Coordinates of C-alpha atoms in Angstrom, one line a residue:
M1 CA 2.3 -6.1 -74.5
V2 CA 2.1 -9.1 -76.9
R3 CA 0.2 -6.9 -79.4
Y4 CA 2.8 -4.2 -79.1
Y5 CA 5.6 -6.7 -79.8
S6 CA 3.7 -8.3 -82.7
S7 CA 3.1 -5.0 -84.4
I8 CA 6.7 -4.1 -84.1
F9 CA 8.1 -7.5 -85.2
E10 CA 5.9 -7.9 -88.2
G11 CA 7.7 -8.3 -91.5
P12 CA 8.1 -10.4 -94.6
A13 CA 8.2 -14.1 -94.1
N14 CA 11.5 -14.4 -96.0
N15 CA 13.2 -11.6 -94.1
P16 CA 15.7 -13.2 -91.7
N17 CA 15.5 -10.2 -89.3
G18 CA 11.7 -10.7 -89.2
Q19 CA 12.2 -14.4 -88.4
R20 CA 14.6 -13.6 -85.6
Q21 CA 12.1 -11.0 -84.2
R22 CA 9.2 -13.5 -84.4
S23 CA 11.2 -16.2 -82.6
R24 CA 12.1 -13.6 -79.9
L25 CA 8.4 -12.8 -79.5
A26 CA 7.6 -16.5 -79.0
E27 CA 10.3 -16.7 -76.4
L28 CA 9.0 -13.6 -74.6
Q29 CA 5.5 -15.0 -74.7
E30 CA 6.6 -18.4 -73.3
G31 CA 8.7 -16.6 -70.6
N32 CA 5.7 -14.5 -69.6
Y33 CA 3.5 -17.6 -69.4
H34 CA 6.1 -19.4 -67.2
R35 CA 6.5 -16.3 -65.0
A36 CA 2.8 -16.0 -64.5
T37 CA 2.5 -19.7 -63.7
V38 CA 5.2 -19.3 -61.0
I39 CA 3.5 -16.3 -59.5
C40 CA 0.2 -18.1 -59.4
R41 CA 1.8 -21.1 -57.8
F42 CA 3.6 -18.9 -55.2
L43 CA 0.3 -17.1 -54.4
T44 CA -1.5 -20.4 -54.0
L45 CA 1.3 -21.8 -51.7
S46 CA 1.3 -18.5 -49.7
Q47 CA -2.4 -18.7 -49.2
D48 CA -2.2 -22.3 -48.1
F49 CA 0.6 -21.5 -45.7
A50 CA -1.4 -18.6 -44.2
D51 CA -4.4 -20.8 -43.7
D52 CA -2.2 -23.4 -41.9
E53 CA -0.9 -20.6 -39.6
V54 CA -4.3 -19.4 -38.8
E55 CA -5.4 -23.0 -38.0
E56 CA -2.3 -23.5 -35.8
K57 CA -2.7 -20.1 -34.0
K58 CA -6.3 -20.6 -32.9
I59 CA -6.8 -18.7 -29.6
T60 CA -7.8 -21.1 -26.8
P61 CA -10.0 -19.6 -24.1
L62 CA -8.4 -18.9 -20.7
S63 CA -9.5 -20.7 -17.6
D64 CA -11.1 -18.9 -14.7
E65 CA -7.9 -19.3 -12.6
Q66 CA -5.7 -17.9 -15.4
T67 CA -8.1 -14.9 -15.9
R68 CA -8.0 -14.3 -12.1
D69 CA -4.2 -14.4 -12.0
I70 CA -4.0 -12.0 -14.9
Q71 CA -6.3 -9.6 -13.1
V72 CA -4.1 -9.9 -10.0
L73 CA -0.9 -9.1 -12.0
K74 CA -2.6 -6.1 -13.7
T75 CA -3.8 -4.8 -10.3
Y76 CA -0.2 -4.6 -9.0
G77 CA 1.2 -3.1 -12.3
A78 CA 2.9 -6.4 -13.4
A79 CA 1.2 -6.2 -16.9
P80 CA 3.3 -5.4 -20.0
Y81 CA 4.8 -1.9 -19.9
G82 CA 3.7 -1.8 -16.2
A83 CA 7.1 -0.8 -15.0
A84 CA 7.6 1.9 -17.7
L85 CA 4.1 3.4 -17.0
K86 CA 4.8 3.4 -13.2
K87 CA 8.1 5.2 -13.8
L88 CA 6.4 7.7 -16.0
E89 CA 3.6 8.3 -13.4
Q90 CA 6.3 8.9 -10.8
Q91 CA 8.0 11.4 -12.9
I92 CA 4.8 13.2 -13.5
K93 CA 4.1 13.4 -9.8
E94 CA 7.6 14.7 -9.1
K95 CA 7.1 17.4 -11.8
Q96 CA 3.7 18.4 -10.3
A97 CA 5.2 18.5 -6.8
S98 CA 8.1 20.8 -8.0
V99 CA 5.7 23.1 -9.8
N100 CA 3.4 23.3 -6.7
E101 CA 6.4 24.1 -4.5
K102 CA 7.6 26.8 -6.8
I103 CA 4.2 28.6 -7.2
G104 CA 3.5 28.1 -3.5
V105 CA 0.5 25.8 -3.7
K106 CA -0.2 23.9 -0.4
E107 CA -2.6 21.0 -0.3
S108 CA -5.4 20.9 2.2
D109 CA -5.2 18.5 5.1
T110 CA -8.7 17.2 4.4
G111 CA -8.1 16.7 0.7
L112 CA -10.8 19.3 -0.3
A113 CA -10.4 22.5 -2.2
P114 CA -10.2 25.8 -0.3
P115 CA -13.6 27.1 0.8
H116 CA -13.6 30.1 -1.5
L117 CA -13.6 27.7 -4.4
W118 CA -16.7 25.8 -3.3
D119 CA -19.8 26.1 -5.4
V120 CA -22.5 24.7 -3.2
A121 CA -25.4 25.6 -5.6
A122 CA -23.8 23.8 -8.5
D123 CA -23.0 20.8 -6.4
R124 CA -26.7 20.5 -5.3
Q125 CA -27.8 20.8 -8.9
R126 CA -25.3 18.1 -9.9
M127 CA -26.5 15.9 -7.1
S128 CA -30.1 16.1 -8.3
E129 CA -29.1 15.3 -11.8
E130 CA -26.5 12.5 -11.1
Q131 CA -27.5 10.5 -8.1
P132 CA -24.2 8.5 -7.8
L133 CA -22.3 11.8 -7.3
Q134 CA -22.2 12.8 -3.7
V135 CA -20.6 15.8 -2.0
A136 CA -18.7 15.3 1.2
R137 CA -20.4 16.8 4.2
C138 CA -18.0 19.0 6.2
T139 CA -18.2 20.7 9.6
K140 CA -16.4 24.0 10.0
I141 CA -14.5 24.5 13.3
I142 CA -14.3 28.2 13.9
Q143 CA -11.3 29.0 16.1
D144 CA -10.5 32.6 15.3
E145 CA -11.8 35.1 12.8
K146 CA -8.4 36.5 12.1
D147 CA -7.0 36.2 8.6
T148 CA -3.9 34.5 10.0
E149 CA -5.8 31.6 11.5
K150 CA -7.0 29.0 9.1
S151 CA -10.3 27.3 9.7
K152 CA -10.2 23.5 10.1
Y153 CA -12.6 21.2 8.4
V154 CA -13.6 17.7 9.5
I155 CA -15.2 15.2 7.1
N156 CA -18.0 13.5 8.9
V157 CA -18.2 10.4 6.7
K158 CA -14.5 9.4 7.0
Q159 CA -13.6 10.8 10.3
I160 CA -12.8 7.4 11.8
A161 CA -10.0 6.7 9.3
K162 CA -6.8 8.5 9.3
F163 CA -5.1 8.5 5.9
V164 CA -1.5 9.1 6.5
K165 CA 1.6 8.8 4.2
P166 CA 4.1 7.0 6.4
D167 CA 7.4 8.7 6.6
V168 CA 9.0 5.9 8.7
T169 CA 11.6 3.6 7.1
Y170 CA 13.2 0.4 8.3
G171 CA 16.2 2.5 9.4
D172 CA 14.0 4.2 12.0
V173 CA 13.0 0.9 13.6
G174 CA 15.4 -0.5 16.2
G175 CA 15.3 -3.7 18.3
C176 CA 12.6 -5.3 16.1
K177 CA 14.7 -7.0 13.3
E178 CA 13.0 -10.4 13.6
Q179 CA 9.5 -8.9 13.8
V180 CA 10.1 -6.7 10.7
E181 CA 11.1 -9.7 8.7
K182 CA 7.9 -11.5 9.6
L183 CA 5.8 -8.5 8.7
R184 CA 7.6 -8.2 5.3
E185 CA 6.6 -11.8 4.5
V186 CA 2.9 -11.1 5.4
V187 CA 2.5 -7.6 3.9
E188 CA 5.3 -6.6 1.6
M189 CA 5.9 -9.7 -0.4
P190 CA 2.3 -10.3 -1.5
L191 CA 2.0 -6.6 -2.6
L192 CA 5.4 -6.3 -4.4
S193 CA 5.8 -9.9 -5.7
P194 CA 2.4 -11.5 -6.2
E195 CA 3.6 -13.7 -9.0
R196 CA 5.5 -15.9 -6.4
F197 CA 2.2 -16.9 -4.8
V198 CA 0.5 -17.3 -8.2
N199 CA 3.2 -19.7 -9.4
L200 CA 3.0 -21.8 -6.3
G201 CA -0.8 -21.7 -6.3
I202 CA -1.1 -20.7 -2.6
D203 CA -2.9 -17.7 -1.0
P204 CA -0.8 -15.2 0.9
P205 CA -1.7 -14.4 4.5
K206 CA -4.6 -12.0 4.9
G207 CA -3.7 -10.3 8.2
A208 CA -1.3 -10.2 11.1
L209 CA -1.7 -9.6 14.8
L210 CA 1.0 -7.5 16.6
Y211 CA 1.0 -8.0 20.3
G212 CA 3.3 -7.0 23.1
P213 CA 3.8 -4.5 25.9
P214 CA 3.1 -0.8 25.2
G215 CA 5.9 1.1 23.6
T216 CA 7.7 -1.8 21.9
G217 CA 7.2 -0.5 18.3
K218 CA 4.1 -2.2 17.0
T219 CA 2.7 0.9 15.3
L220 CA 6.1 2.0 14.1
C221 CA 6.8 -1.3 12.3
A222 CA 3.4 -1.1 10.6
R223 CA 4.1 2.3 9.3
A224 CA 7.5 1.3 8.0
V225 CA 6.1 -1.6 6.1
A226 CA 3.4 0.6 4.5
N227 CA 6.1 3.1 3.5
R228 CA 8.1 0.4 1.7
T229 CA 5.1 -0.9 -0.3
D230 CA 3.9 2.6 -1.3
A231 CA 0.4 1.6 -0.2
T232 CA -2.4 3.7 1.3
F233 CA -2.1 3.4 5.0
I234 CA -5.3 3.7 7.0
R235 CA -5.0 3.8 10.8
V236 CA -8.2 3.1 12.8
I237 CA -8.3 3.4 16.6
G238 CA -10.5 0.6 18.0
S239 CA -12.3 2.9 20.4
E240 CA -13.6 5.0 17.5
L241 CA -15.6 2.1 16.2
V242 CA -17.7 2.1 19.4
Q243 CA -20.8 4.2 18.8
K244 CA -23.9 4.8 20.9
Y245 CA -26.3 4.2 18.1
V246 CA -27.3 0.6 17.1
G247 CA -25.6 -0.5 13.9
E248 CA -23.4 2.6 13.5
G249 CA -20.1 0.8 14.3
A250 CA -20.9 -2.0 11.9
R251 CA -21.7 0.5 9.2
M252 CA -18.3 2.2 9.7
V253 CA -16.5 -1.0 9.3
R254 CA -18.4 -1.9 6.2
E255 CA -17.7 1.5 4.6
L256 CA -14.1 1.3 5.6
F257 CA -13.5 -1.9 3.6
E258 CA -15.5 -0.6 0.7
M259 CA -13.2 2.4 0.6
A260 CA -10.1 0.2 0.8
R261 CA -11.2 -1.9 -2.2
T262 CA -11.1 1.2 -4.4
K263 CA -7.4 1.7 -3.7
K264 CA -4.7 0.1 -5.7
A265 CA -3.0 -1.2 -2.6
C266 CA -4.3 -0.5 0.9
I267 CA -3.1 -1.5 4.4
I268 CA -5.7 -1.1 7.2
F269 CA -4.2 -0.9 10.7
F270 CA -6.5 -1.4 13.6
D271 CA -4.8 -0.1 16.7
E272 CA -6.1 -1.2 20.1
I273 CA -8.3 -3.9 18.6
D274 CA -9.2 -5.2 22.0
A275 CA -11.7 -2.3 22.3
V276 CA -14.0 -4.1 19.7
G277 CA -12.5 -7.6 19.4
G278 CA -13.0 -8.8 22.9
A279 CA -14.5 -12.3 23.6
R280 CA -18.3 -12.4 23.4
F281 CA -20.3 -12.7 26.5
D282 CA -23.9 -12.6 27.7
D283 CA -24.7 -9.1 29.0
G284 CA -27.9 -10.3 30.8
A285 CA -30.2 -8.3 28.6
G286 CA -31.1 -11.1 26.2
G287 CA -28.9 -9.9 23.3
D288 CA -25.5 -8.8 22.2
N289 CA -24.3 -5.3 22.7
E290 CA -23.1 -2.9 20.1
V291 CA -19.4 -3.8 20.5
Q292 CA -20.1 -7.4 19.6
R293 CA -22.1 -6.4 16.5
T294 CA -19.2 -4.4 15.3
M295 CA -16.8 -7.3 15.8
L296 CA -19.2 -9.6 13.9
E297 CA -19.2 -7.2 11.0
L298 CA -15.4 -7.1 11.1
I299 CA -15.2 -10.9 11.0
T300 CA -17.6 -10.9 8.0
Q301 CA -15.4 -8.4 6.1
L302 CA -12.3 -10.4 6.8
D303 CA -13.9 -13.4 5.2
G304 CA -15.3 -11.3 2.3
F305 CA -12.2 -10.2 0.5
D306 CA -9.8 -12.2 -1.6
A307 CA -6.4 -13.1 0.0
R308 CA -4.7 -12.2 -3.3
G309 CA -6.4 -8.9 -3.4
N310 CA -5.1 -5.4 -2.6
I311 CA -6.1 -5.3 1.1
K312 CA -3.9 -6.2 4.0
V313 CA -5.1 -6.0 7.6
M314 CA -3.0 -5.6 10.7
F315 CA -4.2 -5.6 14.3
A316 CA -2.3 -4.3 17.4
T317 CA -3.0 -5.0 21.0
N318 CA -1.2 -5.4 24.3
R319 CA -3.9 -7.8 25.7
P320 CA -4.1 -10.7 23.2
S321 CA -5.7 -13.0 25.7
T322 CA -8.9 -11.0 25.7
L323 CA -9.6 -11.3 21.9
D324 CA -12.4 -13.5 20.6
P325 CA -11.3 -16.9 19.2
A326 CA -13.4 -16.4 16.1
L327 CA -11.3 -13.4 15.2
M328 CA -8.0 -15.1 16.0
R329 CA -8.5 -18.2 13.9
P330 CA -6.2 -18.9 10.9
G331 CA -7.8 -17.5 7.7
R332 CA -8.6 -14.2 9.3
I333 CA -5.4 -13.6 11.3
D334 CA -2.7 -15.8 9.8
R335 CA 0.3 -14.5 11.6
K336 CA 0.7 -13.6 15.3
I337 CA 3.9 -11.6 15.8
E338 CA 5.1 -10.9 19.4
F339 CA 6.9 -7.7 20.1
S340 CA 8.9 -8.4 23.2
L341 CA 11.3 -6.1 25.1
P342 CA 14.5 -5.3 23.2
D343 CA 17.7 -7.0 24.1
L344 CA 21.1 -5.2 24.8
E345 CA 21.9 -4.8 21.1
G346 CA 18.4 -3.6 20.3
R347 CA 18.5 -1.0 23.1
A348 CA 21.8 0.4 21.9
N349 CA 20.4 0.6 18.4
I350 CA 17.3 2.4 19.5
L351 CA 19.4 5.0 21.4
R352 CA 21.6 5.6 18.3
I353 CA 18.5 6.1 16.1
H354 CA 17.0 8.7 18.5
A355 CA 20.3 10.4 18.9
K356 CA 20.8 10.9 15.2
S357 CA 18.7 14.0 15.2
M358 CA 20.3 15.4 18.3
S359 CA 23.5 17.3 18.9
V360 CA 25.5 14.9 21.0
E361 CA 29.2 14.1 21.6
R362 CA 30.9 11.6 19.4
D363 CA 32.4 9.3 22.1
I364 CA 29.2 8.4 23.9
R365 CA 29.2 4.7 25.1
W366 CA 25.7 3.6 24.0
E367 CA 26.3 0.0 25.2
L368 CA 27.0 1.3 28.7
I369 CA 23.8 3.3 28.7
S370 CA 21.8 0.4 27.4
R371 CA 23.1 -1.8 30.1
L372 CA 21.8 0.7 32.7
C373 CA 18.3 0.3 31.1
P374 CA 17.3 -3.3 31.6
N375 CA 13.8 -4.4 30.7
S376 CA 13.1 -1.0 29.0
T377 CA 10.9 -0.4 26.0
G378 CA 11.6 1.7 23.0
A379 CA 9.3 4.4 24.3
E380 CA 11.3 4.6 27.5
L381 CA 14.6 4.8 25.7
R382 CA 13.2 7.7 23.6
S383 CA 12.2 9.4 26.8
V384 CA 15.8 9.0 28.0
C385 CA 17.1 10.8 24.9
T386 CA 14.6 13.6 25.4
E387 CA 15.5 14.1 29.1
A388 CA 19.2 14.1 28.1
G389 CA 18.5 17.0 25.8
M390 CA 16.5 18.8 28.6
F391 CA 19.6 18.4 30.9
A392 CA 21.7 20.0 28.3
I393 CA 19.2 22.9 27.9
R394 CA 19.2 23.5 31.6
A395 CA 23.0 23.7 31.6
R396 CA 22.9 26.1 28.7
R397 CA 24.9 23.8 26.4
K398 CA 24.4 23.2 22.7
V399 CA 25.6 19.6 22.9
A400 CA 24.3 16.7 25.0
T401 CA 27.1 14.8 26.8
E402 CA 27.3 11.3 28.2
K403 CA 26.8 12.7 31.7
D404 CA 23.4 14.0 30.5
F405 CA 22.3 10.6 29.3
L406 CA 23.4 9.0 32.6
S407 CA 21.4 11.6 34.5
A408 CA 18.4 10.9 32.2
V409 CA 18.7 7.2 32.9
D410 CA 18.5 7.8 36.7
K411 CA 15.5 10.1 36.2
V412 CA 13.5 8.1 33.7
I413 CA 14.3 4.4 34.3
K414 CA 14.6 4.5 38.1
G415 CA 11.5 6.8 38.3
N416 CA 9.5 4.3 36.3
L417 CA 10.6 1.4 38.6
K418 CA 9.6 3.4 41.6
F419 CA 6.2 4.2 40.1
N420 CA 5.6 0.6 39.1
S421 CA 6.3 -0.7 42.6
T422 CA 3.6 1.4 44.2
A423 CA 0.4 -0.3 45.4
T424 CA -1.9 1.9 43.3
Y425 CA -0.2 0.8 40.1
M426 CA -0.2 -2.8 41.1
Q427 CA -3.9 -2.6 41.8
Y428 CA -4.9 -1.2 38.4
N429 CA -2.6 -3.5 36.4

């Protein structure tokens, strides 16, 4: 550029226009020099400032506790964009459900594809090539060879666990308000708000024991809590863990917890835990029996998973005094929730809940009916509603009246009192 200007501005030395042009060229050259100097200084300062920022923003390594807390938050979807991703996944599931409903697709009860889509030869070839891949073994129960009858399939490996999607809400549970609040602190809060325990630096309770008379709503409350947390609910009957072969029950318990660890959030509900969790004793044969081995494996698994993890365990029994002290100690079962008989308000609430799905009169006095059912459980009150409907059916009416409920109380409640007072019942209880 300087050469270009100099070639243009050349002229006689005594020419005034030439002198002005040469002075202008000198000014331009001096201005370019100052401009270049300013740019160089700016670049130097920018580089120094960037170096200072890099030094200030050095990433410090996280501690083990912070890393563990981050993994816990990621597990429950509390990471950045977690809520948005969860909402998007829910929308995708709803779209898939609507599409399946419109095209008439019905999922199998066992979670497997229909039998006509099975390719056993390809599965065997894949098993020989990839050892980690396993095909579920199924047993076909042939009921009828008609096309209208569908054959049932039972999975041998996972037959002890019943994966159910609970459809029970808190509105379906009556007479257990205090018990539900305690269960929510044990199960719901650690799964939905784990950051509260992380901030305080404490471990949430691992498990809870629900005990009380039969029919007081222990299983119902457990299903309601599982529905609120949107967790996988696995119900295991205690008697199904008792096997005749040595080590079979312990293997089932071990595989059950391994399966639960693969879920995002899982609630394992052991119903009638007194079948395998009874106090240990000497059987006179010089060793423990199979039931005690199963209980020891259960205790080991309860100590083996993290309290902040995605597994919550609940036990239910109506004989808490027979359970082993090693199973009952804090750290394995942190909460013991008693389900007692409902009071007057609870009984009236239970009657209203069961009558919601019935065709009944509007002016029924539920408090009066509940006063006529002292010391009754929720199961007995449900039986009262069922019998009231039966009285209406016998009278060929479409609506159950208050008189039907009073007759049902006389039949169910007084009949149970008469049965309980017999010598045979007193002998076996």
